[in-house]
XYZ file of N, CA, C and O in Angstrom:
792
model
N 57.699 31.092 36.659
C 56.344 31.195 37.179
C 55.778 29.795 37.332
O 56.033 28.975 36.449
N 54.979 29.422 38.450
C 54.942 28.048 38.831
C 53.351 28.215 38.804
O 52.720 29.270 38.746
N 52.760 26.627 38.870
C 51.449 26.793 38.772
C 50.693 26.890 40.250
O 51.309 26.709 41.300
N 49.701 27.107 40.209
C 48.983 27.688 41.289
C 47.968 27.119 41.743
O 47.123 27.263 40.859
N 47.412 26.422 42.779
C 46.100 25.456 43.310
C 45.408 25.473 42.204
O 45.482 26.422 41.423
N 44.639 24.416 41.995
C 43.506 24.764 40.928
C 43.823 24.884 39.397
O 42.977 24.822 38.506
N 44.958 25.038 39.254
C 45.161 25.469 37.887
C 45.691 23.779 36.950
O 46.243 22.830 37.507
N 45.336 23.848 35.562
C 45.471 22.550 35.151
C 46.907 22.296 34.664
O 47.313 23.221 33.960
N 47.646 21.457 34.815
C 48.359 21.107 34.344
C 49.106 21.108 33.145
O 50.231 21.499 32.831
N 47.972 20.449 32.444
C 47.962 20.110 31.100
C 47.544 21.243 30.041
O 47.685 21.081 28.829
N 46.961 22.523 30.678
C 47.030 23.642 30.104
C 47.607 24.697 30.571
O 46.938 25.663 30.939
N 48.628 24.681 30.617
C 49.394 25.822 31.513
C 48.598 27.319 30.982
O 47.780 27.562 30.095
N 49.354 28.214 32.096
C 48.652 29.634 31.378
C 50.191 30.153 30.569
O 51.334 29.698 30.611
N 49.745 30.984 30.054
C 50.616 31.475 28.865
C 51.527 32.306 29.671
O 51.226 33.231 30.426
N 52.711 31.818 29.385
C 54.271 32.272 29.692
C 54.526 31.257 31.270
O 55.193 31.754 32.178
N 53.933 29.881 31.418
C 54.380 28.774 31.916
C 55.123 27.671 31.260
O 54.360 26.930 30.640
N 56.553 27.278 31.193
C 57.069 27.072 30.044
C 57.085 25.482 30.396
O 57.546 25.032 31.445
N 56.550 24.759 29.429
C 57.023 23.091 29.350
C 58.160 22.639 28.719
O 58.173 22.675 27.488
N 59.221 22.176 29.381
C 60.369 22.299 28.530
C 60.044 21.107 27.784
O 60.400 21.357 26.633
N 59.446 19.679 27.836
C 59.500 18.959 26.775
C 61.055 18.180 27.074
O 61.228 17.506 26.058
N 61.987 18.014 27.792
C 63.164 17.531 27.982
C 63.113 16.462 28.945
O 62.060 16.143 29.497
N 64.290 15.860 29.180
C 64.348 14.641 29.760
C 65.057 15.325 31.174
O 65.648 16.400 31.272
N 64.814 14.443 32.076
C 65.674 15.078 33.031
C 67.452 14.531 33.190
O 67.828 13.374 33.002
N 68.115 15.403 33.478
C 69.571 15.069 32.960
C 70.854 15.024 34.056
O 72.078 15.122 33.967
N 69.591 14.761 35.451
C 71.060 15.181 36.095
C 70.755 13.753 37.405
O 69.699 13.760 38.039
N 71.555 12.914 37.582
C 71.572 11.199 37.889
C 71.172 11.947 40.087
O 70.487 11.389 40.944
N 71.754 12.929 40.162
C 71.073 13.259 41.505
C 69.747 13.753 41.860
O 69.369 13.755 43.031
N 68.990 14.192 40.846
C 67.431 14.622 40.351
C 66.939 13.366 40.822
O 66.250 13.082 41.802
N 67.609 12.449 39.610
C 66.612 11.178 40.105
C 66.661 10.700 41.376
O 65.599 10.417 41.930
N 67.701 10.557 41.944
C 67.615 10.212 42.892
C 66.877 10.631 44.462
O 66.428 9.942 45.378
N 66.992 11.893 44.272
C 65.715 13.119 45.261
C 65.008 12.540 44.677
O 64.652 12.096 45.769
N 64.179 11.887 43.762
C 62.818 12.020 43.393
C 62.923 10.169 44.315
O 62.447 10.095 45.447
N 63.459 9.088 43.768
C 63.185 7.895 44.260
C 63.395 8.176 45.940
O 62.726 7.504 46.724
N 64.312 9.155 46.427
C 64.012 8.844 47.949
C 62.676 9.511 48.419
O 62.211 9.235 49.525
N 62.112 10.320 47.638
C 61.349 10.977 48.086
C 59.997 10.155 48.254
O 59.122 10.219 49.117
N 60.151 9.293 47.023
C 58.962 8.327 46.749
C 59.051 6.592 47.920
O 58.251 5.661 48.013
N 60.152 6.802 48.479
C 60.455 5.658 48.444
C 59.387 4.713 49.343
O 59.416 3.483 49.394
N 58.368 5.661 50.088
C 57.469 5.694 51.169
C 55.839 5.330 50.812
O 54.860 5.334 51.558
N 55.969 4.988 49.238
C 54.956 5.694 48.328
C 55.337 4.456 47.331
O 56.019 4.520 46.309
N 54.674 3.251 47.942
C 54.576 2.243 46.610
C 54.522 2.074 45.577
O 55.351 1.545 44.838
N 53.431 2.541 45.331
C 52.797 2.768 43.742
C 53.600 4.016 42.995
O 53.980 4.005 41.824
N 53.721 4.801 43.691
C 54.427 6.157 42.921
C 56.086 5.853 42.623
O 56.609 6.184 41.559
N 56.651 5.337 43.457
C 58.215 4.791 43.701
C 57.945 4.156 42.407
O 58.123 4.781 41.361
N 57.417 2.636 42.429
C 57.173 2.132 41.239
C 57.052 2.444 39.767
O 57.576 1.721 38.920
N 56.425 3.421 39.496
C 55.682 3.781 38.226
C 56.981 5.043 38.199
O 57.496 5.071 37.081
N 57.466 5.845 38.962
C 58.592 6.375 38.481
C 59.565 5.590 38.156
O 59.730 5.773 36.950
N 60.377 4.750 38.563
C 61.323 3.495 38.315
C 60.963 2.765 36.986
O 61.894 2.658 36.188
N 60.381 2.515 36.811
C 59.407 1.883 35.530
C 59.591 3.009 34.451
O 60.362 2.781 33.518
N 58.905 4.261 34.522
C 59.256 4.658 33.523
C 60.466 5.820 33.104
O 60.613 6.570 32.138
N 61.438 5.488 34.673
C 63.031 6.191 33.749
C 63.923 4.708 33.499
O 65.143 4.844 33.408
N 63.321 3.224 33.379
C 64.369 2.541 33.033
C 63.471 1.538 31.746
O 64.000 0.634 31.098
N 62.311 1.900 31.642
C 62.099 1.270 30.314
C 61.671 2.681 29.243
O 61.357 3.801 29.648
N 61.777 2.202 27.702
C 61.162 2.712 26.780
C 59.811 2.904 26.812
O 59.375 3.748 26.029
N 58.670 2.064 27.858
C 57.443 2.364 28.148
C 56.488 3.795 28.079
O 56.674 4.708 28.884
N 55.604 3.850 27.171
C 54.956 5.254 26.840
C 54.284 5.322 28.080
O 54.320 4.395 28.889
N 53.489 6.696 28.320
C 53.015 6.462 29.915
C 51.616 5.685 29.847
O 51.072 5.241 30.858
N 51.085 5.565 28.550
C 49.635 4.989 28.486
C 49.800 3.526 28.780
O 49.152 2.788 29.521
N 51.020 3.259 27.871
C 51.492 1.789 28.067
C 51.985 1.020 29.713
O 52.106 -0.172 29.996
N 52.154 2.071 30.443
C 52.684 1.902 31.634
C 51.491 1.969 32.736
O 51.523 1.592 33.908
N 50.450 2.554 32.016
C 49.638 2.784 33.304
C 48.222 1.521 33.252
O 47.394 1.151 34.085
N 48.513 1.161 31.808
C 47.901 0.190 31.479
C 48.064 -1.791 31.723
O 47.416 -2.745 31.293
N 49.209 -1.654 32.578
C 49.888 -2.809 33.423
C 48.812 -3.383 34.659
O 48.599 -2.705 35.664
N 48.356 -4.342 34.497
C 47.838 -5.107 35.387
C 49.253 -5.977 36.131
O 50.374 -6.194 35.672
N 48.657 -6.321 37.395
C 49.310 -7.288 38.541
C 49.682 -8.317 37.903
O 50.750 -8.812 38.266
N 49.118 -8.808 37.039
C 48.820 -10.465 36.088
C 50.016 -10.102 35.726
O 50.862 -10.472 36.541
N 50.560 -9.351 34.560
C 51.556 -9.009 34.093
C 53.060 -9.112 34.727
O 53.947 -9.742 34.152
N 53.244 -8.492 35.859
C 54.542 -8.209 36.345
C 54.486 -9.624 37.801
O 55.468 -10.080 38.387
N 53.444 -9.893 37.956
C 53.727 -10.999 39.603
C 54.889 -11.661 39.259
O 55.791 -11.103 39.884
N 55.243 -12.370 38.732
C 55.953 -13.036 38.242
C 57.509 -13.045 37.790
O 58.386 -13.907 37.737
N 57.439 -11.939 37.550
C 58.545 -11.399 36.771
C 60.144 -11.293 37.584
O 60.482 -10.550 38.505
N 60.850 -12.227 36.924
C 62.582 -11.717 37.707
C 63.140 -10.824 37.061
O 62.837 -10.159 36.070
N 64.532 -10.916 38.155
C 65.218 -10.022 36.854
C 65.969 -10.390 35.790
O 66.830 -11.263 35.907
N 65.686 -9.661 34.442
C 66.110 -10.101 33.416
C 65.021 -10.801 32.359
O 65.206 -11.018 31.162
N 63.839 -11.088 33.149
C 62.888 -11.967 32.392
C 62.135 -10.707 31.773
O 62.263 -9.609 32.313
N 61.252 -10.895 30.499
C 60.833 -9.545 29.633
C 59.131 -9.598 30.376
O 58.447 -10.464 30.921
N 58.964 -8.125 30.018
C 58.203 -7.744 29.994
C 57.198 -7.229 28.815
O 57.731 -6.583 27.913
N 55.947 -7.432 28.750
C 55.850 -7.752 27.247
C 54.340 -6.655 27.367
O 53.751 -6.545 28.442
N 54.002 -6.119 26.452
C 52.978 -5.123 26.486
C 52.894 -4.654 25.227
O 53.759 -4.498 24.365
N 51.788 -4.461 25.239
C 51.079 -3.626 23.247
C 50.872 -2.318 23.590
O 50.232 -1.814 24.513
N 51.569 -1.815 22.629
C 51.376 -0.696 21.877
C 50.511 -0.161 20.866
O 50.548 -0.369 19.653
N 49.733 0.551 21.526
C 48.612 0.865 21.011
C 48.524 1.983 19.652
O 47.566 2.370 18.983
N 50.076 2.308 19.596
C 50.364 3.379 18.615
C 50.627 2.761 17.685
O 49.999 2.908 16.636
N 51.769 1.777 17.831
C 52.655 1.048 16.637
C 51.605 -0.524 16.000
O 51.717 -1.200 14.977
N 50.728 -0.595 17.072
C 50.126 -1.914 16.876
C 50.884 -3.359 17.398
O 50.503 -4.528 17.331
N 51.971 -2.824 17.876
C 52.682 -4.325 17.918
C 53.028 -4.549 19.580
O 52.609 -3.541 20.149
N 53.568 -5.388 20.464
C 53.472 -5.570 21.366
C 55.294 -5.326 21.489
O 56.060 -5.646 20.580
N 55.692 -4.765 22.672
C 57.049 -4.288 22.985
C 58.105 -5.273 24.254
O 57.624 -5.297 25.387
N 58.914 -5.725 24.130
C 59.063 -6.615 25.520
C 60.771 -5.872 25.818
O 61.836 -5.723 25.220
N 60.168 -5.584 27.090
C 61.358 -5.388 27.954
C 62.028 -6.173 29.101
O 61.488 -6.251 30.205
N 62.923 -6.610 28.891
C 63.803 -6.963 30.199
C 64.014 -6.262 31.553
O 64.890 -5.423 31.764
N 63.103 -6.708 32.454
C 63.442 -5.804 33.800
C 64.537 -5.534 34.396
O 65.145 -6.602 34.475
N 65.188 -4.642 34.902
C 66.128 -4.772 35.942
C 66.051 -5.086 37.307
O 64.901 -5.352 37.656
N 66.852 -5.141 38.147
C 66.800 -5.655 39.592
C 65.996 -4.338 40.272
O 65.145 -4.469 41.153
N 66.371 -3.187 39.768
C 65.864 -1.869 40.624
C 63.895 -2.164 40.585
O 63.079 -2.043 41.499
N 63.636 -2.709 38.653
C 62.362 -2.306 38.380
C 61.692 -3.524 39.149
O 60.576 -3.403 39.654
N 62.499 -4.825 39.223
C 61.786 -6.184 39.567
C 61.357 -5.605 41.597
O 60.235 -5.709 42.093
N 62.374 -5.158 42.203
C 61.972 -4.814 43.761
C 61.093 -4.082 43.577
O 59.964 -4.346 43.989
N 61.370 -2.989 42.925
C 60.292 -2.121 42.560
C 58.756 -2.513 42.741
O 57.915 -1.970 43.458
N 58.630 -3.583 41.910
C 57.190 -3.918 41.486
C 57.128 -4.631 42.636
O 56.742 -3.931 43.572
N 57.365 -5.778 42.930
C 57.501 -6.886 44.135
C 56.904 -5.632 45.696
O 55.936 -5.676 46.455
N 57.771 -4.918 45.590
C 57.395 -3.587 47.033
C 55.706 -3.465 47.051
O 54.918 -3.485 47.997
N 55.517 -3.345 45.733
C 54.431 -2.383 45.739
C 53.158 -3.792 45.602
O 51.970 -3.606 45.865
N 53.539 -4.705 45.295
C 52.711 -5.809 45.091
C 52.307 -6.481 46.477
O 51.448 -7.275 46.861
N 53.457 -5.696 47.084
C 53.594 -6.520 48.815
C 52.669 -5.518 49.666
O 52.109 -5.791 50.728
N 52.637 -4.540 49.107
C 51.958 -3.242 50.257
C 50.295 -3.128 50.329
O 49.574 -2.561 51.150
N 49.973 -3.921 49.100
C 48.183 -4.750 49.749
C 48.300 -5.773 48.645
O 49.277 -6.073 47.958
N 46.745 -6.356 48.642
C 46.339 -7.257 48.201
C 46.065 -6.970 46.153
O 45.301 -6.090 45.756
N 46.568 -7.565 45.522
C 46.376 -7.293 44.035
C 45.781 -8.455 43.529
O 46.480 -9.443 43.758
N 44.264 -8.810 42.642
C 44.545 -9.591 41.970
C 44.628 -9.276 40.774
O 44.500 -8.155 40.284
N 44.941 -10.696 40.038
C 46.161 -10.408 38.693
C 45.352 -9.025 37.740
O 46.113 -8.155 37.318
N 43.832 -8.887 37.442
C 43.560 -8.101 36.639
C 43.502 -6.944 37.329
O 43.270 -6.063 36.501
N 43.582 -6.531 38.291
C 43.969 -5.250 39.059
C 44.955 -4.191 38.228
O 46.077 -4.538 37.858
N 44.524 -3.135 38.030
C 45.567 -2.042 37.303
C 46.690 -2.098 38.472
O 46.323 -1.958 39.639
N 47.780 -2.262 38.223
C 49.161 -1.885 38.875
C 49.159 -0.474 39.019
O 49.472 -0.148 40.164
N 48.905 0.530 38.222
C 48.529 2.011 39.172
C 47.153 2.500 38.867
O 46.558 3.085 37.961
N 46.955 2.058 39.886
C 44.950 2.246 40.286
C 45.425 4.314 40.388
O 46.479 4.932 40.536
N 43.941 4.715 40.205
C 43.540 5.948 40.799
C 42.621 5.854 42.210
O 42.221 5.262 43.213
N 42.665 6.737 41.523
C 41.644 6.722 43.236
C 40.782 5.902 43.679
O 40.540 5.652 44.860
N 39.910 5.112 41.998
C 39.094 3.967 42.310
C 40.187 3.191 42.172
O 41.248 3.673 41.777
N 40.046 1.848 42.494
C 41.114 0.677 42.399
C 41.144 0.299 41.096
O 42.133 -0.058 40.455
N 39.258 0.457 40.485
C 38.946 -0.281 39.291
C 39.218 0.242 37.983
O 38.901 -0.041 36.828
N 39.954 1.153 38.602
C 40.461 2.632 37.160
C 41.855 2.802 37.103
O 42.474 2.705 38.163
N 42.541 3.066 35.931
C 43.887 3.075 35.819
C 43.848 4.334 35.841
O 42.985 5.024 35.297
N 45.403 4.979 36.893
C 45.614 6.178 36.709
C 45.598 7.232 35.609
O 45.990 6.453 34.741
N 45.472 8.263 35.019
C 45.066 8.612 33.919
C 46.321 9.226 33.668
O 47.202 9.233 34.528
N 46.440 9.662 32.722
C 47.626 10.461 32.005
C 47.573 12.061 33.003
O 48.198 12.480 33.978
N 46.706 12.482 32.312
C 46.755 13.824 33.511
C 47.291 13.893 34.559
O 48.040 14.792 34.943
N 46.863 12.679 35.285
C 46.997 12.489 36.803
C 48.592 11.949 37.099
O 49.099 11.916 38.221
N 48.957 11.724 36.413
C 50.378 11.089 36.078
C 51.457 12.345 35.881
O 52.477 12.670 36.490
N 50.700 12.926 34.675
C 51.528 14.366 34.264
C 51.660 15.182 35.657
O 52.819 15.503 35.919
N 50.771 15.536 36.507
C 50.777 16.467 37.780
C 51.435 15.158 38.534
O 51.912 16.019 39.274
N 51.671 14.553 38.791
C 52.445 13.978 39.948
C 54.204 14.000 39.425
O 55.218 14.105 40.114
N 54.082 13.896 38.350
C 55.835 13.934 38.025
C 55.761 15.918 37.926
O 56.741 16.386 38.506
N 55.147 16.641 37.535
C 55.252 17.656 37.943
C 55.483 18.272 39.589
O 55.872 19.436 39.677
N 55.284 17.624 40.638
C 55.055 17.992 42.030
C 56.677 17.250 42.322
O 57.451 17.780 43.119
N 57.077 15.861 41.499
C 57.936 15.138 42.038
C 59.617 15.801 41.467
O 60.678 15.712 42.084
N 59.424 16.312 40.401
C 60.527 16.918 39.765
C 60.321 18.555 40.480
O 61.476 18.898 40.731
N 59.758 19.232 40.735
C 59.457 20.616 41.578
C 60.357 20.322 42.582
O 61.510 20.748 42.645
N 59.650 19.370 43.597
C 60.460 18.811 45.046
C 61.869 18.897 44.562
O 62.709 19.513 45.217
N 62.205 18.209 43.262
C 63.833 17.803 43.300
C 64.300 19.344 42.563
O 65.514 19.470 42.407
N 63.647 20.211 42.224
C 64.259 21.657 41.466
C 63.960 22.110 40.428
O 64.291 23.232 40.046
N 63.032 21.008 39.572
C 63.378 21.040 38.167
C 61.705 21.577 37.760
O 61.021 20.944 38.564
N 61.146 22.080 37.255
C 60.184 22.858 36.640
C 59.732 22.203 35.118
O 60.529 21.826 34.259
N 58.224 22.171 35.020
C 58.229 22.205 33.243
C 57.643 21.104 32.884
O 56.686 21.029 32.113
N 58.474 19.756 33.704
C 58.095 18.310 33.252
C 56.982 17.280 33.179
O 56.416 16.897 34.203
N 56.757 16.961 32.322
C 55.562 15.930 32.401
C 55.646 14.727 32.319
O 56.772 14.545 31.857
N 55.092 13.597 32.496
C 55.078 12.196 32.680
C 56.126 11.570 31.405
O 57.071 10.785 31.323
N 55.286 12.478 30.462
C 56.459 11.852 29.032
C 57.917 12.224 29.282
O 58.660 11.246 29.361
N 58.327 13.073 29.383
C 59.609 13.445 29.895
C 60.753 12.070 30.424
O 61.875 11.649 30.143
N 59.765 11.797 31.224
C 60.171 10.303 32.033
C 60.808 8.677 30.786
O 61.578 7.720 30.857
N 60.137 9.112 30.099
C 60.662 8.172 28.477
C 62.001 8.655 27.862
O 63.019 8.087 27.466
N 61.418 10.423 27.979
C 63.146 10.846 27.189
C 64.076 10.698 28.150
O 65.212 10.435 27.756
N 63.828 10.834 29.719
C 64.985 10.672 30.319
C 65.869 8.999 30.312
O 67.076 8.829 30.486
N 64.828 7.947 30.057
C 65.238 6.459 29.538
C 66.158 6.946 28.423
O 67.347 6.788 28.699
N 65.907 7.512 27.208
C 66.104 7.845 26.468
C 67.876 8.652 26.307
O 68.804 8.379 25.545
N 67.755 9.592 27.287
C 68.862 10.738 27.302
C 70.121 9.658 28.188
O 71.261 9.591 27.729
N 69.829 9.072 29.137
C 70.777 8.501 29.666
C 71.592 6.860 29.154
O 72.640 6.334 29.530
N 70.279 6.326 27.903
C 71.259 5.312 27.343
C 72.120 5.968 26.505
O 73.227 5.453 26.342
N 71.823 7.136 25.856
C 72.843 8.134 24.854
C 74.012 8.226 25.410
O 75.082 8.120 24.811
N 73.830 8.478 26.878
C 74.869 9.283 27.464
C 75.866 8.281 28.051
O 76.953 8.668 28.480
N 75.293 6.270 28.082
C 75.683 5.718 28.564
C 76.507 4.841 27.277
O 77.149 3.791 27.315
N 76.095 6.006 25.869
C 76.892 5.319 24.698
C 76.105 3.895 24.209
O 76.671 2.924 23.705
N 74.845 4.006 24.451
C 73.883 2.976 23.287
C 74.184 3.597 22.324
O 74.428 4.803 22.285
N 74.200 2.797 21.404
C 73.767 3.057 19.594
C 72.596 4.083 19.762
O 71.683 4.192 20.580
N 73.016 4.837 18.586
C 71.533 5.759 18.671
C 70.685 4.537 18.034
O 69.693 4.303 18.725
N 70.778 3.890 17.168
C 69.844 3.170 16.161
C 68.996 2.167 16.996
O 67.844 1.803 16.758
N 70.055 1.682 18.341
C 69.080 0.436 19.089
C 68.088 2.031 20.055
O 67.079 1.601 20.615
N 68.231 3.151 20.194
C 67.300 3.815 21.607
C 66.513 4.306 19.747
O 65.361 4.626 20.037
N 66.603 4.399 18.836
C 65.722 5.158 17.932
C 64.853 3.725 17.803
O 63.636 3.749 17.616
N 65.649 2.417 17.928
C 64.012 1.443 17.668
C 63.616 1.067 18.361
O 62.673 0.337 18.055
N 63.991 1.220 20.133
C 63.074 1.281 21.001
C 61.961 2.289 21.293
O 60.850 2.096 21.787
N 62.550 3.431 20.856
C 61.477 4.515 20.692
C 60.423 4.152 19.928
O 59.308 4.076 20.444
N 60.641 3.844 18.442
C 60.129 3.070 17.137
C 59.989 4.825 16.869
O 58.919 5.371 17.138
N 61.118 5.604 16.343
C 61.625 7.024 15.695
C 62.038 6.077 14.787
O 62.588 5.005 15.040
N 61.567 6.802 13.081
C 62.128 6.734 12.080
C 63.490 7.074 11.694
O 64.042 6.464 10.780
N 63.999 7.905 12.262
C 65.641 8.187 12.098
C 65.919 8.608 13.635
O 65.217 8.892 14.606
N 67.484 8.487 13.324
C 68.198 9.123 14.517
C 68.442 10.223 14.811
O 68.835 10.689 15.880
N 68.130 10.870 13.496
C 67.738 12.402 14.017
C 66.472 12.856 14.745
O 66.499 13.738 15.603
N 65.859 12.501 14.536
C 64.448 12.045 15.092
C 64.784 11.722 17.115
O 64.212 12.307 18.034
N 65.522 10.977 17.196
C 65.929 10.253 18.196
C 66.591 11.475 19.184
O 66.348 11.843 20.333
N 67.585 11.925 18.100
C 68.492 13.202 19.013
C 67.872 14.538 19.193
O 68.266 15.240 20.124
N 66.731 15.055 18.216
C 66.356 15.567 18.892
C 64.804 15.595 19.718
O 64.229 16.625 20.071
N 64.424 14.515 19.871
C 63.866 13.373 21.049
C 64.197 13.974 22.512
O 63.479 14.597 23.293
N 65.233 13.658 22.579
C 66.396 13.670 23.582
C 66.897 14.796 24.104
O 67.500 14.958 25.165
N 66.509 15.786 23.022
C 67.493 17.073 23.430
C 68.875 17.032 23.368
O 69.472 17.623 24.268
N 69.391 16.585 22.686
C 70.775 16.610 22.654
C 71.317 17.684 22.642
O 70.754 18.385 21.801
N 72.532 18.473 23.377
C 72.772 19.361 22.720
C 74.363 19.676 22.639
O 75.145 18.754 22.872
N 74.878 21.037 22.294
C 76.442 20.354 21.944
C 77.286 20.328 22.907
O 78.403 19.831 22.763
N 76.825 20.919 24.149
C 77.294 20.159 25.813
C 77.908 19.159 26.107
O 78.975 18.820 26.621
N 76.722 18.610 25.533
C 76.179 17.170 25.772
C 77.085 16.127 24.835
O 77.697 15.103 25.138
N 76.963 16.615 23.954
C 78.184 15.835 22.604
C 79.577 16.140 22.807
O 80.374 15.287 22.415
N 80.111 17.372 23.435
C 81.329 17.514 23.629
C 81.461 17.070 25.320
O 82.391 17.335 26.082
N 80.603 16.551 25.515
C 80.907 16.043 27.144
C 81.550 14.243 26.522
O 82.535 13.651 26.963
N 80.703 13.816 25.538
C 80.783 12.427 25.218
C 82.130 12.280 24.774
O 83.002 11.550 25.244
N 82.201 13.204 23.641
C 83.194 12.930 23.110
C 85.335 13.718 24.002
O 86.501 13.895 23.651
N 84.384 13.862 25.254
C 85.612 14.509 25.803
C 86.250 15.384 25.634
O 87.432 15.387 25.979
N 85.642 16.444 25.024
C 86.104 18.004 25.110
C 86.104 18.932 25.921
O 84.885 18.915 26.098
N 86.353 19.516 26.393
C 86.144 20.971 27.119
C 85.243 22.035 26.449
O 85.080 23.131 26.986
């Protein structure tokens, strides 16, 4: 059952199911970046948050000042408003065009939110974030998902790409790795896919 004009997001009606999971399948993403690819700001802020550990508050809270600059490989550095401490990530080449695209498609100055809402002078909100990765994962098949999702899928694919659980549990900043796995959704699929079973 899918949601319906008008209806909120963030409160689904009862027997609308949020799965809470990462998305898990490398052609998903990819329907979703071509879909965006037309769509600066949105291309961006999806790219951003399936290749960093970035929470979505932390992500939407990025000024121009921040990223102009940035190559690839050089960190990216931002506070965390949960942990108290400030987090730095290394961009990749995908996230550095990424930003550069969208920096090119008008005029930014540096204290400018990197994803404005509708006013320029307002950072996109979480809500508004949650319903757009909801519309963008729909398009590609997938039902349920919300903006956070977009962290576990960072999350599900360094697992799957054989990170240490211990380095994706302290990028998360999860107290254990159990914590981490089931974060992630792991499940025994998923573990007998790694470990090469049938």
């Amino acid at each position: 059952m899918g949601m319906q004009k008008g209806q909120n997001y963030n409160h689904p009606e009862k027997g609308y199911e949020v799965k809470k999971q990462p998305l898990r399948d490398q052609q998903t993403l990819k329907k979703i970046k071509r879909h965006l690819q037309d769509h600066p700001r949105n291309f961006c802020l999806f790219v951003l948050a399936i290749n960093t550990a970035f929470r979505a508050n932390e992500l939407l809270s990025l000024e121009a000042g921040q990223v102009r600059y940035l190559s690839q490989g050089e960190a990216l550095k931002v506070w965390q408003k949960k942990t108290k401490k400030y987090r730095t990530v290394a961009l990749n080449e995908t996230c550095v065009n990424a930003v550069k695209n969208l920096l090119d498609s008008r005029h930014f100055d540096d204290k400018d939110f990197l994803f404005a809402g509708r006013s320029r002078d307002k950072a996109l909100t979480i809500p508004a974030f949650s319903k757009l990765v909801k519309k963008w994962c729909e398009f590609a098949g997938e039902t349920g998902h919300s903006a956070h999702d977009l962290r576990r899928t960072w999350a599900y694919f360094q697992w799957k790409n054989k990170t240490p659980v211990a380095l994706i549990q302290k990028a998360l900043g999860h107290a254990t790795e159990q914590q981490t796995l089931e974060y992630i959704c792991v499940q025994s699929d998923d573990v007998n896919q790694i470990l090469g079973l049938e």
